[in-house]
Short mmCIF file of C-alpha atoms in Angstrom, two decimals:
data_model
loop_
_atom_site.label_atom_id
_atom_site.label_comp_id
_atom_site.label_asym_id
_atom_site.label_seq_id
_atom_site.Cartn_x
_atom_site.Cartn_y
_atom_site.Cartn_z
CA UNK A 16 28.10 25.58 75.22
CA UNK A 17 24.30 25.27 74.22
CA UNK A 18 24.09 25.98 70.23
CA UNK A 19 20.69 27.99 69.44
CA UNK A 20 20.55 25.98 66.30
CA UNK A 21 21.74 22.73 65.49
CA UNK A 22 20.68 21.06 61.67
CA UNK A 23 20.68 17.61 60.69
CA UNK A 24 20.95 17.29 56.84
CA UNK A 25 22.49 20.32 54.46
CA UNK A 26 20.15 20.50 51.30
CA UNK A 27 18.74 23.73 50.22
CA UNK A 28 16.34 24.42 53.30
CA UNK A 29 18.94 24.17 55.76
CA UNK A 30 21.65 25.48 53.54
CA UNK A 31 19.53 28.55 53.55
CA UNK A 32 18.86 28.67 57.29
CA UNK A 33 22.63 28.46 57.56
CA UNK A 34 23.12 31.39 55.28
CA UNK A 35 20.24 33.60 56.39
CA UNK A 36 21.94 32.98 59.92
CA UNK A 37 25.58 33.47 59.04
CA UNK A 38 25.36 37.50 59.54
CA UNK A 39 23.84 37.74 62.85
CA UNK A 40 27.52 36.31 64.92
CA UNK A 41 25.36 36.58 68.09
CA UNK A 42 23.45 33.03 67.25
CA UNK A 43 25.37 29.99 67.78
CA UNK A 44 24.34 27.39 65.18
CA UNK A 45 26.21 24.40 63.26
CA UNK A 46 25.06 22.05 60.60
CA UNK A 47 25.93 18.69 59.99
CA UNK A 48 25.74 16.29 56.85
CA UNK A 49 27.10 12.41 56.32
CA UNK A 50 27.99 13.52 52.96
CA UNK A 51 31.63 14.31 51.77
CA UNK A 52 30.47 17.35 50.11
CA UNK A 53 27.25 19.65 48.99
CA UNK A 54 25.30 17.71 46.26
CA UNK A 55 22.05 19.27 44.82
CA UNK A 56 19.96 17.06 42.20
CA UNK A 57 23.12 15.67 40.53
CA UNK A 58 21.50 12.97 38.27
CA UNK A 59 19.85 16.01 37.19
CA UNK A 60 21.69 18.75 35.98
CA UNK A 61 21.82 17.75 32.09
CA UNK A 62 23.81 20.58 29.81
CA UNK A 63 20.73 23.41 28.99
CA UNK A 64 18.62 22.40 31.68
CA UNK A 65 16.81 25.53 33.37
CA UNK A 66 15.33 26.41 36.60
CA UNK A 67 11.15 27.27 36.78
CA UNK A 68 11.74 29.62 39.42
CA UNK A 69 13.01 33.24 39.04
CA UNK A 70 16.77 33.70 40.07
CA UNK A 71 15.65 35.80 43.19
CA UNK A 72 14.25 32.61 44.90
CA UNK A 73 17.59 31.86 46.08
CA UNK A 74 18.84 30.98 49.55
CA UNK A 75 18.21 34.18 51.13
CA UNK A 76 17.62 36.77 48.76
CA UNK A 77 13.60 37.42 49.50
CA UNK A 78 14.06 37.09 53.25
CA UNK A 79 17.29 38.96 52.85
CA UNK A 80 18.31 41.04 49.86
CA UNK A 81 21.60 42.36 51.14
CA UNK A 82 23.14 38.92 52.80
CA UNK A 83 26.14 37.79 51.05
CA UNK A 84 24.81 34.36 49.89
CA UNK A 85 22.74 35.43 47.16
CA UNK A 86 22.86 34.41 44.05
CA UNK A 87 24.30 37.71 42.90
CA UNK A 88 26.66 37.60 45.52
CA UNK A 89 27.97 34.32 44.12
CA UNK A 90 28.11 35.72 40.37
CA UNK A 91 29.82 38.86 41.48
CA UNK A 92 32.47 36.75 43.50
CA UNK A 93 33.20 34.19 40.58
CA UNK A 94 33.06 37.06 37.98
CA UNK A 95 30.50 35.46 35.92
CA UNK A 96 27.88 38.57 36.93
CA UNK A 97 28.30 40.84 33.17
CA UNK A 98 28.88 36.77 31.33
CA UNK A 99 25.25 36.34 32.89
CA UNK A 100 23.74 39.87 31.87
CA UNK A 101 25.35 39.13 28.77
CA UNK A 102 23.68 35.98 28.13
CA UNK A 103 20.17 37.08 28.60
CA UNK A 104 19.14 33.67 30.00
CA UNK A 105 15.61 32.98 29.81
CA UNK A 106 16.09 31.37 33.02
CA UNK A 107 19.28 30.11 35.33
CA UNK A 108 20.89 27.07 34.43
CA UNK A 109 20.71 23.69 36.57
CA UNK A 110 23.84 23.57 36.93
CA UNK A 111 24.87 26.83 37.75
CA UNK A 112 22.49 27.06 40.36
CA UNK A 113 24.23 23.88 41.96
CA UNK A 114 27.29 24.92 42.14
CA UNK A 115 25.93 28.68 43.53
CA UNK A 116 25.01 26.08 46.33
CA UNK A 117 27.90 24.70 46.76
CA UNK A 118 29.74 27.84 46.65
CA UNK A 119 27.63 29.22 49.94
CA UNK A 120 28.42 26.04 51.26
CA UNK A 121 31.89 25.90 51.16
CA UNK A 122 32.18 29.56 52.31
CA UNK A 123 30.03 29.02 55.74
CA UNK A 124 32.00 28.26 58.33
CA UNK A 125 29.27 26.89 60.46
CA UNK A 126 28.46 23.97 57.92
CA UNK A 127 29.72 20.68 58.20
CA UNK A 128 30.28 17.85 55.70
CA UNK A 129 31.43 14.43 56.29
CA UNK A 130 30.14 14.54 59.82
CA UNK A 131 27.08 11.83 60.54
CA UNK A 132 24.75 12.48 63.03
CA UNK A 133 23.97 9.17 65.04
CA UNK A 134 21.41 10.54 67.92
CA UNK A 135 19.11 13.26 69.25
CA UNK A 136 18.65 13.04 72.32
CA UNK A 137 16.44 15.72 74.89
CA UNK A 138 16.93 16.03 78.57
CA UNK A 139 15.35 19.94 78.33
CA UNK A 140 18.11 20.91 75.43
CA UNK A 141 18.29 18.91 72.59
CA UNK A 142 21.67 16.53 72.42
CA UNK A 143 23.05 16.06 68.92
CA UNK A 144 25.83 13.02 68.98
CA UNK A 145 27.66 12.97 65.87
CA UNK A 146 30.86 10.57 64.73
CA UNK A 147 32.94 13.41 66.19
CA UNK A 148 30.92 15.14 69.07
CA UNK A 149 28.90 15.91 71.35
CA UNK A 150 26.46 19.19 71.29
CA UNK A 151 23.65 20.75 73.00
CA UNK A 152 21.47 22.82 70.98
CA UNK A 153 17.91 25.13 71.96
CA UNK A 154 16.12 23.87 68.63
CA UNK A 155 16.95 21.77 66.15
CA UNK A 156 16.32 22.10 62.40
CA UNK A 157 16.20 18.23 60.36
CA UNK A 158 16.44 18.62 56.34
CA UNK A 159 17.69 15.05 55.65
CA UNK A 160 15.33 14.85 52.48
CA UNK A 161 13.50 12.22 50.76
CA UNK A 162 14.24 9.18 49.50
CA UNK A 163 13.65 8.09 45.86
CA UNK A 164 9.50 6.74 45.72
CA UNK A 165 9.07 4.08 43.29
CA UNK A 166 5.38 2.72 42.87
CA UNK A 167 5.68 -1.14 44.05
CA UNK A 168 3.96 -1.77 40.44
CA UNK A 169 7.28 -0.19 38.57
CA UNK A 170 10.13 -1.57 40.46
CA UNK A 171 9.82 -5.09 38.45
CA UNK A 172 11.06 -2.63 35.67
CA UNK A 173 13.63 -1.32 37.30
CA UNK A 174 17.07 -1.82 35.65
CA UNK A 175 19.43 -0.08 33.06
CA UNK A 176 16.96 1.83 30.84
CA UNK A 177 14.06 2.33 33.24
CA UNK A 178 15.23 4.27 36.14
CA UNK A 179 14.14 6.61 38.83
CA UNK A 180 15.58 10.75 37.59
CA UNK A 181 17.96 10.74 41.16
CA UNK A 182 19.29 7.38 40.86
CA UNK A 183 22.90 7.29 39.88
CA UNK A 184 22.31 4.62 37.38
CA UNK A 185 21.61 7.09 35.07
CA UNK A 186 25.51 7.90 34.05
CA UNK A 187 25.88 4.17 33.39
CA UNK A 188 25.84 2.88 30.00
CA UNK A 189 22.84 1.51 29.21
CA UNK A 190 22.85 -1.99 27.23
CA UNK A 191 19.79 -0.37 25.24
CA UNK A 192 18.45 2.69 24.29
CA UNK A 193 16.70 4.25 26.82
CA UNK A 194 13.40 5.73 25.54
CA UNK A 195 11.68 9.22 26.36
CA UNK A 196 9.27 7.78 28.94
CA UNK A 197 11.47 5.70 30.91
CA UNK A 198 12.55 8.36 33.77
CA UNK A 199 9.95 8.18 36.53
CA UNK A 200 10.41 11.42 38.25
CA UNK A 201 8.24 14.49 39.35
CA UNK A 202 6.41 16.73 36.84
CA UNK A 203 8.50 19.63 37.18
CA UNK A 204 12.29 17.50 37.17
CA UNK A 205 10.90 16.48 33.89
CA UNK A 206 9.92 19.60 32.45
CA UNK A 207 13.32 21.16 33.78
CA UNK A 208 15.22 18.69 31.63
CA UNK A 209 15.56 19.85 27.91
CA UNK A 210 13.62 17.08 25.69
CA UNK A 211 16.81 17.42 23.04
CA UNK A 212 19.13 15.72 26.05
CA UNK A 213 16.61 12.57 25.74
CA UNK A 214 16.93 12.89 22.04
CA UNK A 215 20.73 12.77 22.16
CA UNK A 216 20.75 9.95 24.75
CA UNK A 217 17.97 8.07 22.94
CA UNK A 218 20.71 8.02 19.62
CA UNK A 219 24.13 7.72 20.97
CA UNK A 220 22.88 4.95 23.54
CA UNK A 221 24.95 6.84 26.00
CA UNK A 222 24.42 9.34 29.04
CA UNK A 223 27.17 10.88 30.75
CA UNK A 224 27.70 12.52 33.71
CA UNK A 225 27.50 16.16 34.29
CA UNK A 226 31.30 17.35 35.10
CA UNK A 227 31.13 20.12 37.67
CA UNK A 228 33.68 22.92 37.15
CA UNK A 229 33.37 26.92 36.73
CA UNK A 230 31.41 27.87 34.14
CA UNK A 231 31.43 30.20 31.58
CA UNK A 232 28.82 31.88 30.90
CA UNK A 233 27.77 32.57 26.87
CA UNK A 234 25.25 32.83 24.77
CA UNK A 235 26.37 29.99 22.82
CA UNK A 236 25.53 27.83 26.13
CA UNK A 237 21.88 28.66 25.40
CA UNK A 238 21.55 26.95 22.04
#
């Protein structure tokens, strides 16, 4: 069987491929990721954090308004849609938005976790070899991200209270206090996180980690 899609990588670009491809059954496509499970920005999703984009820049809503991995879709399903009217959020919450992504990605069928791509070959179809198969594929689609870019003047610096905003190191307890203007990240990450997280991680000396589990939605959350 030749696949008319193959991805390498499932972030949000080839998450949303996936999805914007899931209702037409008549293309063949699979996607393939090392990781165990969907992870979006986790050393990012502090309590009140907020999107900058509107909610209808989702994975398929502007190409697609009816598929059934929008973001409405997903707050319909988990009965969270009237909690989020409700709520009159200025804008979506980090981590609600993450785990809207991992919703659609648990629910497609044609993505694949925990499944390593080794080698792309081409002999007039591409040839995707992962740990567990073999597959020819028409086009190929590779989302495998970036990796963290630290300026070769910081990374002297680098250690438990100057860090890069992706790097895991940020759940750890510091020995110090880490101070406002020690996260080296992009504009935008920073502005997305609120400044009174810093504040309370700047006076407890602590930063924990972000526990992932079906939210509630409130007005209280907002505050």
């Amino acid at each position: 069987m030749v696949y008319q899609c193959v991805g390498i990588g499932i972030g949000p670009s080839n998450l949303s491929l996936a999805s914007l491809l899931y209702p037409y059954r008549g293309v063949s496509c699979a996607f393939f990721d090392r990781k165990p499970e969907f992870a979006w920005h986790d050393g990012m999703c502090f309590p009140g954090a907020t999107l900058q984009v509107a909610l209808f820049k989702d994975l398929v809503t502007l190409s697609d308004p009816t598929n059934p991995f929008s973001f409405i879709s997903y707050l319909f399903a988990e009965g969270k849609i009237h909690h989020f009217l409700n709520a009159q959020f200025d804008a979506v919450p980090r981590r609600e938005f993450r785990n809207y992504l991992k919703w659609a990605s648990e629910l497609n069928e044609n993505v694949h976790f925990g499944e390593e791509v080794t080698e792309i070959r081409f002999d007039g179809h591409f040839v995707v070899e992962t740990e567990k198969r073999s597959i020819r594929a028409e086009n190929i689609a590779v989302g495998v991200g970036t990796k963290a870019h630290i300026p070769s003047f910081a990374r002297k610096h680098i250690g438990p209270t100057q860090f890069h905003g992706f790097c895991r190191k940020l759940f750890k307890r510091p020995q110090k206090r880490p101070s406002l203007d020690t996260v080296m990240q992009r504009v935008r990450r920073i502005a997305e996180m609120p400044i009174g997280h810093w504040l309370k991680i700047g006076a407890s000396g602590s930063c924990e980690p972000p526990r992932y589990h079906p939210v509630l939605l409130t007005q209280t959350e907002r505050i």
